[in-house]
XYZ file of C-alpha atoms in Angstrom:
371
model
C 0.000 0.000 0.000
C 1.049 3.598 -0.542
C 2.583 5.341 2.444
C 0.622 8.602 2.963
C 3.683 10.048 4.727
C 6.846 9.440 2.671
C 10.194 9.259 4.473
C 11.673 12.666 5.187
C 8.330 14.462 4.968
C 7.857 17.690 6.894
C 6.110 17.218 10.274
C 3.165 19.299 9.006
C 2.377 19.557 5.302
C -0.563 20.024 2.931
C -1.545 16.828 1.100
C -3.445 17.575 -2.133
C -4.623 13.964 -2.502
C -6.184 13.855 0.953
C -7.156 17.548 0.671
C -6.067 18.218 4.213
C -2.948 18.933 6.226
C -1.012 15.851 7.305
C 0.650 15.988 10.736
C 3.358 13.342 11.077
C 5.916 14.481 13.647
C 5.580 12.879 17.089
C 5.702 16.201 18.957
C 3.194 17.769 16.571
C 0.758 14.835 16.765
C 0.981 14.943 20.567
C 0.194 18.671 20.453
C -2.918 17.977 18.352
C -4.162 15.119 20.530
C -3.666 17.053 23.764
C -5.494 20.193 22.651
C -9.133 19.411 21.801
C -10.047 23.084 22.222
C -7.928 23.971 19.173
C -8.197 20.707 17.225
C -11.831 19.601 17.180
C -12.919 15.993 16.738
C -16.362 16.964 15.417
C -15.525 15.736 11.929
C -17.752 12.685 11.412
C -17.441 11.686 7.735
C -20.715 12.447 5.897
C -22.800 9.659 4.419
C -22.945 9.995 0.603
C -26.369 11.273 -0.544
C -27.163 8.059 -2.429
C -26.682 6.018 0.771
C -28.593 8.294 3.136
C -32.013 6.587 2.815
C -30.475 3.268 3.881
C -28.129 4.682 6.531
C -30.158 7.508 8.083
C -30.158 5.966 11.568
C -26.494 5.003 11.271
C -25.532 8.549 10.303
C -27.374 9.985 13.292
C -25.779 7.517 15.695
C -22.231 7.624 14.312
C -22.167 11.411 14.787
C -22.522 10.670 18.538
C -19.524 8.342 18.720
C -16.730 9.327 21.085
C -14.372 9.713 18.119
C -16.373 12.714 16.933
C -17.212 14.487 20.193
C -15.478 17.390 21.918
C -15.488 18.324 25.613
C -17.595 18.753 27.628
C -19.921 16.287 25.832
C -17.040 13.907 25.176
C -15.980 13.939 28.822
C -19.503 13.087 29.990
C -20.030 10.316 27.464
C -16.591 8.735 27.678
C -16.638 8.089 31.437
C -19.203 5.234 31.508
C -17.757 3.654 28.352
C -14.303 3.695 29.922
C -15.632 2.148 33.147
C -17.330 -0.641 31.185
C -14.088 -1.459 29.338
C -11.366 -0.689 31.874
C -8.801 -3.369 32.836
C -10.746 -4.423 35.930
C -14.013 -4.735 33.987
C -12.563 -6.874 31.178
C -9.877 -8.703 33.152
C -12.190 -11.660 33.797
C -12.166 -12.308 30.039
C -8.483 -13.257 29.899
C -8.972 -17.005 30.355
C -12.166 -17.368 28.245
C -10.609 -15.378 25.389
C -7.450 -17.496 25.523
C -9.536 -20.673 25.416
C -11.473 -19.328 22.440
C -8.202 -18.467 20.691
C -6.860 -21.957 21.383
C -10.004 -23.510 19.918
C -9.787 -21.408 16.766
C -6.075 -22.159 16.391
C -6.798 -25.885 16.666
C -9.240 -25.589 13.760
C -6.611 -24.156 11.373
C -6.201 -27.205 9.152
C -5.263 -27.962 5.586
C -2.247 -27.104 3.478
C -2.936 -23.412 4.113
C -5.423 -21.280 6.025
C -6.454 -17.659 6.265
C -5.275 -16.205 9.558
C -7.668 -13.284 9.091
C -10.927 -14.955 8.037
C -10.420 -18.207 9.973
C -8.806 -16.896 13.138
C -8.420 -13.178 13.868
C -11.872 -12.114 12.681
C -13.926 -14.775 14.505
C -11.849 -14.247 17.642
C -12.391 -10.483 17.716
C -16.037 -10.750 16.691
C -16.913 -13.319 19.366
C -15.163 -11.332 22.093
C -17.076 -8.173 21.184
C -20.340 -10.081 20.758
C -20.007 -11.391 24.302
C -20.012 -7.821 25.575
C -22.741 -6.389 23.352
C -25.461 -8.970 22.734
C -27.168 -11.875 24.458
C -26.018 -15.472 23.842
C -27.808 -17.636 21.300
C -29.567 -16.246 18.218
C -28.590 -12.604 18.891
C -24.916 -13.598 19.001
C -25.155 -15.641 15.809
C -26.888 -12.762 14.029
C -24.192 -10.389 15.273
C -21.433 -12.659 13.981
C -23.088 -13.005 10.574
C -23.344 -9.228 10.179
C -19.782 -8.720 11.417
C -18.506 -11.174 8.796
C -20.300 -9.335 6.004
C -18.986 -5.994 7.259
C -15.429 -7.300 7.441
C -15.515 -8.816 3.965
C -17.262 -5.833 2.388
C -14.784 -3.423 3.944
C -11.833 -5.390 2.601
C -13.296 -5.287 -0.900
C -14.967 -1.888 -0.664
C -14.120 -1.009 -4.258
C -16.305 -3.898 -5.419
C -19.897 -2.594 -5.868
C -21.566 -5.820 -4.727
C -19.357 -6.111 -1.637
C -19.906 -2.464 -0.820
C -23.689 -2.840 -1.080
C -23.586 -5.920 1.140
C -21.622 -3.932 3.681
C -24.099 -1.052 3.646
C -26.982 -3.470 4.162
C -25.120 -5.101 7.057
C -24.594 -1.667 8.644
C -28.306 -0.934 8.304
C -29.172 -4.360 9.755
C -26.817 -3.855 12.715
C -28.353 -0.456 13.400
C -31.884 -1.848 13.207
C -30.999 -4.751 15.500
C -29.609 -2.413 18.125
C -32.624 -0.118 17.848
C -34.939 -2.970 18.810
C -32.573 -4.598 21.315
C -33.425 -4.600 25.008
C -30.985 -7.294 26.159
C -28.805 -6.851 29.222
C -25.403 -7.725 27.771
C -22.552 -6.258 29.865
C -21.736 -3.063 27.963
C -25.275 -1.952 27.034
C -26.402 -2.700 30.586
C -23.582 -0.599 32.058
C -24.356 2.306 29.749
C -28.099 2.022 30.280
C -27.581 2.294 34.043
C -26.141 5.773 33.421
C -28.047 7.056 30.399
C -31.311 5.126 30.571
C -32.813 3.409 27.538
C -31.599 5.956 24.999
C -30.070 6.289 21.567
C -26.777 7.138 23.277
C -26.610 3.531 24.518
C -27.316 2.142 21.068
C -24.970 4.566 19.325
C -22.027 3.569 21.508
C -22.851 -0.117 21.220
C -22.730 0.340 17.450
C -19.423 2.176 17.803
C -17.934 -0.878 19.512
C -19.064 -3.108 16.656
C -16.793 -1.141 14.345
C -13.996 -0.093 16.692
C -13.868 -3.366 18.606
C -13.948 -5.962 15.842
C -12.082 -4.459 12.915
C -9.250 -2.755 14.761
C -8.563 -5.793 16.954
C -8.552 -8.331 14.137
C -6.327 -6.071 12.043
C -3.871 -5.491 14.880
C -3.556 -9.278 15.194
C -2.913 -9.951 11.498
C -0.685 -6.897 11.035
C 1.466 -8.043 13.953
C 1.571 -11.615 12.649
C 2.634 -10.380 9.221
C 5.382 -8.221 10.733
C 6.700 -11.051 12.900
C 6.603 -13.717 10.198
C 8.171 -11.598 7.469
C 11.004 -10.616 9.818
C 11.721 -14.138 11.045
C 10.772 -13.283 14.619
C 8.160 -15.987 15.169
C 9.074 -18.573 17.773
C 8.581 -19.795 21.363
C 10.901 -17.172 22.850
C 8.778 -14.286 21.565
C 7.697 -11.950 24.416
C 3.994 -11.794 23.607
C 2.994 -8.655 25.501
C 5.904 -6.728 24.038
C 5.149 -8.027 20.540
C 1.545 -6.821 20.769
C 2.690 -3.372 21.907
C 5.353 -3.151 19.214
C 2.849 -4.318 16.613
C 0.553 -1.497 17.672
C 3.450 0.947 17.246
C 4.996 -0.280 14.002
C 2.019 -1.688 12.049
C -1.141 -0.179 13.587
C -4.519 -0.890 11.982
C -5.464 2.803 12.003
C -2.876 5.223 10.633
C -4.357 8.483 11.880
C -7.273 10.497 13.208
C -9.169 13.438 11.751
C -9.284 16.883 13.316
C -10.381 20.431 12.390
C -8.917 23.648 13.738
C -11.226 25.904 15.734
C -8.905 28.904 15.419
C -5.870 30.014 13.470
C -2.785 28.315 14.901
C 0.858 27.656 14.055
C 1.812 23.969 14.223
C 5.261 22.695 13.363
C 6.084 26.063 11.848
C 3.072 25.933 9.502
C 0.251 28.461 9.807
C -3.122 26.716 9.841
C -6.276 28.813 9.369
C -9.439 28.367 11.385
C -11.481 25.504 9.929
C -8.476 23.688 8.452
C -8.962 19.942 8.059
C -6.058 17.770 9.093
C -5.162 14.188 9.827
C -2.861 13.455 12.751
C -0.860 10.519 11.406
C -0.198 8.585 14.596
C 1.460 5.784 12.599
C 4.036 8.209 11.216
C 4.581 9.710 14.681
C 5.256 6.175 15.935
C 8.264 6.052 13.589
C 9.647 9.477 14.382
C 13.372 8.887 14.896
C 13.493 11.830 17.280
C 11.296 9.843 19.681
C 12.114 6.212 18.807
C 15.549 4.655 18.391
C 15.822 2.549 15.218
C 12.129 3.233 14.539
C 11.697 0.868 11.576
C 12.873 -2.174 13.526
C 10.346 -4.484 15.179
C 11.643 -4.699 18.742
C 9.348 -6.708 21.007
C 11.458 -5.700 24.011
C 11.235 -1.947 23.277
C 10.820 -0.043 26.537
C 9.530 2.518 26.963
C 7.231 2.413 23.977
C 5.269 5.702 23.943
C 3.394 5.028 20.715
C 0.189 6.884 19.927
C -1.859 4.126 18.321
C -4.474 4.186 21.087
C -4.567 7.967 21.160
C -3.607 10.230 24.016
C -5.242 12.248 26.751
C -8.995 12.686 26.628
C -9.337 10.638 23.444
C -7.278 7.683 24.631
C -9.092 4.562 23.417
C -11.296 3.219 26.260
C -11.155 -0.256 24.701
C -7.354 -0.420 24.538
C -7.074 -3.044 27.271
C -9.644 -5.308 25.601
C -7.750 -5.062 22.318
C -4.448 -5.856 24.024
C -5.987 -8.784 25.916
C -7.436 -10.276 22.732
C -4.252 -9.794 20.705
C -2.111 -11.352 23.449
C -4.429 -14.360 23.542
C -4.209 -14.676 19.756
C -0.412 -14.736 19.668
C -0.179 -17.054 22.676
C -2.587 -19.582 21.174
C -0.868 -19.567 17.778
C 2.624 -19.857 19.281
C 1.497 -22.859 21.297
C -0.327 -24.591 18.429
C 1.789 -23.533 15.453
C 5.341 -22.705 16.564
C 6.577 -23.318 12.998
C 3.948 -21.131 11.370
C 4.989 -19.384 8.161
C 3.305 -17.261 5.525
C 1.963 -18.942 2.403
C 2.403 -15.710 0.413
C 4.998 -13.047 1.114
C 2.986 -10.079 -0.127
C -0.738 -10.414 0.597
C -3.209 -7.968 -0.977
C -3.803 -4.933 1.216
C -6.903 -2.812 1.658
C -6.640 0.278 -0.509
C -9.968 2.103 -0.272
C -9.159 4.201 2.796
C -5.821 6.005 3.265
C -5.881 5.701 7.050
C -6.732 1.971 7.294
C -3.847 -0.492 7.242
C -4.728 -4.180 6.963
C -4.442 -7.094 4.538
C -7.481 -8.517 2.760
C -6.214 -11.951 3.743
C -3.205 -13.466 5.471
C -2.508 -17.012 4.332
C -0.480 -19.199 6.660
C 0.862 -22.739 6.511
C 3.241 -25.130 8.220
C 6.517 -26.145 6.564
C 6.354 -29.429 4.664
C 6.543 -32.290 7.131
C 6.105 -30.097 10.204
C 3.731 -31.414 12.841
C 1.206 -29.460 14.857
C 1.875 -29.239 18.581
């Protein structure tokens, strides 16, 4: 895929392709993330006119997501979401998620298998489903929609796949509108906000933020490890997950808009300027990271910005880490000789700030036995 921030780029520069300023220096990205009064998050991407009849409810709800709120509304809304997903709240999932990962790893059979479709996606989707919907038919319906969304997003340039994805979004929105179940996250939010669209909007947010970003962190990290010859029993899993988030994050940046004229990185930005804070580029800033292009699972400290910073720090970061650690642990135990079946998988190319393969084919060397 094309790097939106070429090596040696200025820390703040106008990008005519993206039609916005790109902020790539670590210090400059930190300045943007820590100053919501100057750099507003109220930049929810508009739904194209042709899709508005189908996605009217989705558009209304997505505008309420934490990603697109500023203080004081953001502060009020983030607190209960963060409590529902903090390390203490999700810590009990460590063993069940590891068991689920082990089960999925055991099912990876055949001469080759897709580590995305057959492992990372179902793992992430089932973990999120357990927090958002009731067991049984609601969970199965959730998983079916999540699979369509994942596939359609990977092939978004294909009209049929795109339409299937839009219909799955509409179906997910409709299901949440009629849902009254007491799954952990909706129940926690309902206790604060009552039975409101805010509960449903943030449940929908977790469908997108929780499944796609987690599965893509897993496969991006696997790809980085396997292509660099770092896969093996001695791999420090927690460090590998953190370094994967730094070096090959699933989301390359976040959108912002200036609320006043400001100088950033020596560049004068007018009020109302659109910009993207490229956290992935900041994660490779050699001023902040020694040997930034090397995958170092023992890197410490590792002050990457892939989960955000300050008020907009991702409230689901611990759940993502927990799931990714379980994924690597299960695969290392089951497939210590895992290798890639293709060196250069096809990558998603419809969105300049999404980084993920469309598939990641794995295999065992000829004659190697499963553990």
